[in-house]
Amino acid sequence: QKEVEQDPGPLSVPEGAIVSLNCTYSNSAFQYFMWYRQYSRKGPELLMYTYSSGNKEDGRFTAQVDKSSKYISLFIRDSQPSDSATYLCAMGKGNEKLTFGTGTRLTIIP
Amino acid sequence: DAMVIQNPRYQVTQFGKPVTLSCSQTLNHNVMYWYQQKSSQAPKLLFHYYDKDFNNEADTPDNFQSRRPNTSFCFLDIRSPGLGDAAMYLCATSRDPQFQAKNIQYFGAGTRLSVL
């Protein structure tokens, strides 16, 4: 079993819809959680990071962490074609190396 | 803007011909990382520098080497590229994860390597 599981998609939704992207993990020692957005042929761009269970909002993006279920989510409200990208979850413990999901490929249809 | 810059963006090399990829950063971060990412896969950590200390991942082939001449620059050398080394190579930085107790990483745009 992988430490981090992420549905690879592809996921296609119409413009304006709410998008839900998810990762599950098996290592309860993970302390902080990140979401990266990666456009085609580009490097990952840090979107959000969070430490604790609960929600964190930044504009149209909400990161949610449920440590009891070992489940994290990224919600995108009012999705735009420019949100079309691969979304990678990543998680870490202290100063150790990060563990990444394989990414979910998202397409927003105008 | 503070950035992580990778050059070149695209690199074509021949089988067995050495190649060097470069990364520079203006974030003044202590740690620099090199990852390999193949299509639809998670980035795979090759090695990292904590200041001048080099840390190799156990499963990184000897074919991959790195140099960090100063805080701002880091190089990835592939001594004899094989067809299986064709991938996106990502450089990332983080600010003193030991002190910060977290490892938030910032990535460059990547270098896409093709091996003919």
CSV table of C-alpha atoms in Angstrom, one decimal:
chain,number,residue,atom,x,y,z
A,1,GLN,CA,0.0,0.0,0.0
A,2,LYS,CA,1.3,3.4,-1.0
A,3,GLU,CA,1.7,6.0,1.8
A,4,VAL,CA,-0.4,8.5,-0.1
A,5,GLU,CA,-3.2,7.5,-2.5
A,6,GLN,CA,-4.6,10.0,-5.0
A,7,ASP,CA,-7.1,9.3,-7.8
A,8,PRO,CA,-5.3,10.1,-11.0
A,9,GLY,CA,-8.4,11.1,-12.9
A,10,PRO,CA,-8.8,12.5,-15.4
A,11,LEU,CA,-11.6,14.7,-13.9
A,12,SER,CA,-13.6,16.9,-16.2
A,13,VAL,CA,-16.1,19.4,-14.9
A,14,PRO,CA,-18.0,22.4,-16.4
A,15,GLU,CA,-16.9,25.9,-15.8
A,16,GLY,CA,-18.4,27.3,-12.6
A,17,ALA,CA,-18.7,23.9,-10.8
A,18,ILE,CA,-17.3,23.1,-7.4
A,19,VAL,CA,-14.3,20.7,-7.7
A,20,SER,CA,-13.3,18.3,-5.0
A,21,LEU,CA,-9.9,16.7,-5.1
A,22,ASN,CA,-8.8,14.2,-2.5
A,23,CYS,CA,-5.9,12.2,-1.0
A,24,THR,CA,-5.8,9.5,1.6
A,25,TYR,CA,-2.8,8.6,3.6
A,26,SER,CA,-1.7,5.8,5.9
A,27,ASN,CA,1.0,7.4,8.0
A,28,SER,CA,-0.6,9.0,11.0
A,29,ALA,CA,2.7,10.8,11.8
A,30,PHE,CA,2.2,13.3,9.0
A,31,GLN,CA,1.9,16.8,10.5
A,32,TYR,CA,1.4,19.1,7.6
A,33,PHE,CA,-0.3,18.9,4.2
A,34,MET,CA,0.2,20.8,1.0
A,35,TRP,CA,-1.5,21.1,-2.4
A,36,TYR,CA,0.5,21.9,-5.5
A,37,ARG,CA,-0.9,22.9,-8.9
A,38,GLN,CA,1.2,21.7,-11.9
A,39,TYR,CA,0.4,23.0,-15.4
A,40,SER,CA,1.4,20.9,-18.3
A,41,ARG,CA,5.2,20.9,-18.8
A,42,LYS,CA,5.7,23.2,-15.8
A,43,GLY,CA,6.9,22.7,-12.2
A,44,PRO,CA,4.6,22.4,-9.2
A,45,GLU,CA,3.3,25.6,-7.8
A,46,LEU,CA,2.5,25.7,-4.0
A,47,LEU,CA,-1.2,26.5,-3.6
A,48,MET,CA,-1.9,26.0,0.1
A,49,TYR,CA,-0.5,24.3,3.2
A,50,THR,CA,-2.1,23.5,6.5
A,51,TYR,CA,-1.1,21.8,9.7
A,52,SER,CA,-4.3,20.9,11.6
A,53,SER,CA,-7.6,19.3,11.0
A,54,GLY,CA,-10.2,21.6,9.7
A,55,ASN,CA,-10.6,24.0,6.9
A,56,LYS,CA,-8.3,26.7,5.5
A,57,GLU,CA,-9.6,29.1,2.8
A,58,ASP,CA,-7.7,31.2,0.3
A,59,GLY,CA,-9.9,32.9,-2.3
A,60,ARG,CA,-11.7,30.2,-4.3
A,61,PHE,CA,-9.6,27.4,-2.7
A,62,THR,CA,-10.4,25.6,0.5
A,63,ALA,CA,-8.1,22.9,1.9
A,64,GLN,CA,-9.6,20.5,4.4
A,65,VAL,CA,-7.8,18.0,6.6
A,66,ASP,CA,-9.4,15.2,8.6
A,67,LYS,CA,-6.6,13.6,10.6
A,68,SER,CA,-8.9,11.0,12.2
A,69,SER,CA,-9.8,9.7,8.8
A,70,LYS,CA,-6.4,10.3,7.2
A,71,TYR,CA,-8.1,12.2,4.4
A,72,ILE,CA,-7.4,15.6,2.9
A,73,SER,CA,-9.3,17.5,0.3
A,74,LEU,CA,-9.0,20.6,-1.9
A,75,PHE,CA,-12.1,22.3,-3.0
A,76,ILE,CA,-12.2,24.8,-5.9
A,77,ARG,CA,-15.3,27.1,-6.1
A,78,ASP,CA,-16.4,28.8,-9.3
A,79,SER,CA,-13.9,26.7,-11.3
A,80,GLN,CA,-12.3,28.4,-14.3
A,81,PRO,CA,-10.6,27.0,-17.4
A,82,SER,CA,-7.4,28.4,-16.0
A,83,ASP,CA,-7.7,25.9,-13.1
A,84,SER,CA,-7.1,23.1,-15.6
A,85,ALA,CA,-4.0,21.4,-14.4
A,86,THR,CA,-2.7,18.4,-12.4
A,87,TYR,CA,-3.1,18.8,-8.6
A,88,LEU,CA,-0.6,17.1,-6.4
A,89,CYS,CA,-1.1,16.6,-2.7
A,90,ALA,CA,2.0,16.4,-0.5
A,91,MET,CA,2.5,15.8,3.2
A,92,GLY,CA,5.4,15.8,5.7
A,93,LYS,CA,6.6,15.3,9.2
A,94,GLY,CA,9.1,17.6,10.8
A,95,ASN,CA,12.0,18.2,8.5
A,96,GLU,CA,11.8,14.9,6.7
A,97,LYS,CA,11.4,14.6,3.0
A,98,LEU,CA,7.9,15.1,1.5
A,99,THR,CA,5.6,12.3,0.4
A,100,PHE,CA,3.7,13.2,-2.8
A,101,GLY,CA,0.5,11.8,-4.4
A,102,THR,CA,0.7,11.0,-8.0
A,103,GLY,CA,-1.6,13.9,-8.9
A,104,THR,CA,-5.1,14.3,-10.3
A,105,ARG,CA,-5.5,15.7,-13.8
A,106,LEU,CA,-8.3,18.2,-13.8
A,107,THR,CA,-10.0,19.8,-16.9
A,108,ILE,CA,-12.5,22.6,-16.6
A,109,ILE,CA,-14.8,22.7,-19.7
A,110,PRO,CA,-15.8,26.2,-20.8
B,1,ASP,CA,10.1,38.3,-7.4
B,2,ALA,CA,12.0,35.7,-5.5
B,3,MET,CA,12.3,32.6,-7.6
B,4,VAL,CA,13.7,29.2,-8.4
B,5,ILE,CA,15.0,29.3,-12.0
B,6,GLN,CA,15.9,26.2,-14.0
B,7,ASN,CA,17.9,26.2,-17.2
B,8,PRO,CA,17.5,25.1,-19.8
B,9,ARG,CA,13.7,24.4,-20.0
B,10,TYR,CA,14.3,21.7,-22.6
B,11,GLN,CA,17.4,19.6,-23.1
B,12,VAL,CA,18.0,17.0,-25.8
B,13,THR,CA,21.0,14.8,-25.4
B,14,GLN,CA,22.3,11.6,-27.0
B,15,PHE,CA,22.5,8.3,-25.3
B,16,GLY,CA,25.6,8.2,-23.1
B,17,LYS,CA,26.5,11.9,-23.6
B,18,PRO,CA,26.9,13.7,-20.3
B,19,VAL,CA,24.5,16.5,-19.6
B,20,THR,CA,24.2,19.2,-16.9
B,21,LEU,CA,21.1,20.9,-15.7
B,22,SER,CA,21.2,24.0,-13.6
B,23,CYS,CA,19.1,25.6,-10.9
B,24,SER,CA,19.4,29.0,-9.2
B,25,GLN,CA,17.4,30.6,-6.5
B,26,THR,CA,16.9,34.1,-5.1
B,27,LEU,CA,15.0,32.9,-2.0
B,28,ASN,CA,18.2,32.4,0.0
B,29,HIS,CA,16.9,29.0,1.1
B,30,ASN,CA,19.3,26.6,2.9
B,31,VAL,CA,18.1,23.5,1.1
B,32,MET,CA,18.0,22.6,-2.5
B,33,TYR,CA,16.5,19.5,-3.9
B,34,TRP,CA,16.5,17.6,-7.2
B,35,TYR,CA,13.6,15.5,-8.3
B,36,GLN,CA,12.9,13.3,-11.3
B,37,GLN,CA,9.3,13.3,-12.5
B,38,LYS,CA,8.0,10.9,-15.2
B,39,SER,CA,4.6,11.2,-16.9
B,40,SER,CA,1.7,10.8,-14.5
B,41,GLN,CA,4.0,10.0,-11.6
B,42,ALA,CA,4.8,11.7,-8.3
B,43,PRO,CA,8.1,13.6,-8.2
B,44,LYS,CA,10.9,11.2,-7.0
B,45,LEU,CA,13.6,12.8,-4.8
B,46,LEU,CA,17.1,12.1,-6.1
B,47,PHE,CA,19.1,14.0,-3.5
B,48,HIS,CA,19.3,17.3,-1.7
B,49,TYR,CA,21.8,19.7,-0.3
B,50,TYR,CA,21.4,21.1,3.2
B,51,ASP,CA,23.8,24.1,3.0
B,52,LYS,CA,26.9,22.3,1.7
B,53,ASP,CA,26.0,18.9,3.1
B,54,PHE,CA,25.0,16.4,0.3
B,55,ASN,CA,22.3,13.9,1.0
B,56,ASN,CA,21.8,11.1,-1.5
B,57,GLU,CA,18.6,9.0,-1.6
B,58,ALA,CA,19.5,5.3,-1.3
B,59,ASP,CA,17.9,4.3,-4.6
B,60,THR,CA,19.4,7.2,-6.7
B,61,PRO,CA,21.7,5.6,-9.4
B,62,ASP,CA,25.4,6.5,-9.4
B,63,ASN,CA,24.8,8.0,-12.9
B,64,PHE,CA,23.3,11.0,-11.2
B,65,GLN,CA,25.6,13.5,-9.4
B,66,SER,CA,25.1,17.0,-8.0
B,67,ARG,CA,27.1,20.1,-7.2
B,68,ARG,CA,26.3,23.1,-5.2
B,69,PRO,CA,29.1,25.7,-5.5
B,70,ASN,CA,27.3,28.4,-3.5
B,71,THR,CA,23.9,29.0,-1.8
B,72,SER,CA,22.2,30.2,-5.0
B,73,PHE,CA,23.2,27.6,-7.5
B,74,CYS,CA,22.9,23.8,-7.8
B,75,PHE,CA,23.7,21.5,-10.7
B,76,LEU,CA,22.5,18.1,-11.7
B,77,ASP,CA,25.0,16.0,-13.7
B,78,ILE,CA,23.9,12.9,-15.6
B,79,ARG,CA,27.1,11.2,-16.5
B,80,SER,CA,25.8,8.7,-19.1
B,81,PRO,CA,22.1,9.3,-19.8
B,82,GLY,CA,20.1,6.3,-20.8
B,83,LEU,CA,16.7,6.2,-22.5
B,84,GLY,CA,15.1,5.6,-19.1
B,85,ASP,CA,16.5,8.9,-17.8
B,86,ALA,CA,14.2,10.9,-20.1
B,87,ALA,CA,12.0,12.8,-17.7
B,88,MET,CA,11.2,16.2,-16.2
B,89,TYR,CA,13.8,17.2,-13.7
B,90,LEU,CA,12.6,19.6,-11.0
B,91,CYS,CA,14.6,21.7,-8.6
B,92,ALA,CA,13.1,22.8,-5.3
B,93,THR,CA,14.2,24.8,-2.3
B,94,SER,CA,13.1,25.1,1.3
B,95,ARG,CA,14.1,27.3,4.2
B,96,ASP,CA,15.9,25.5,7.0
B,97,PRO,CA,13.3,22.7,7.6
B,98,GLN,CA,15.2,21.7,10.7
B,99,PHE,CA,14.7,25.1,12.3
B,100,GLN,CA,11.2,25.6,10.9
B,101,ALA,CA,10.1,22.0,11.7
B,102,LYS,CA,8.4,21.9,8.4
B,103,ASN,CA,9.5,21.3,4.8
B,104,ILE,CA,7.6,23.6,2.6
B,105,GLN,CA,9.2,23.4,-0.8
B,106,TYR,CA,9.1,25.8,-3.8
B,107,PHE,CA,9.7,24.5,-7.2
B,108,GLY,CA,11.3,25.7,-10.4
B,109,ALA,CA,9.6,25.3,-13.8
B,110,GLY,CA,11.6,22.2,-14.5
B,111,THR,CA,13.9,20.9,-17.3
B,112,ARG,CA,12.4,18.4,-19.7
B,113,LEU,CA,15.2,16.0,-20.8
B,114,SER,CA,15.0,13.9,-23.9
B,115,VAL,CA,17.5,11.2,-24.7
B,116,LEU,CA,17.9,10.1,-28.3
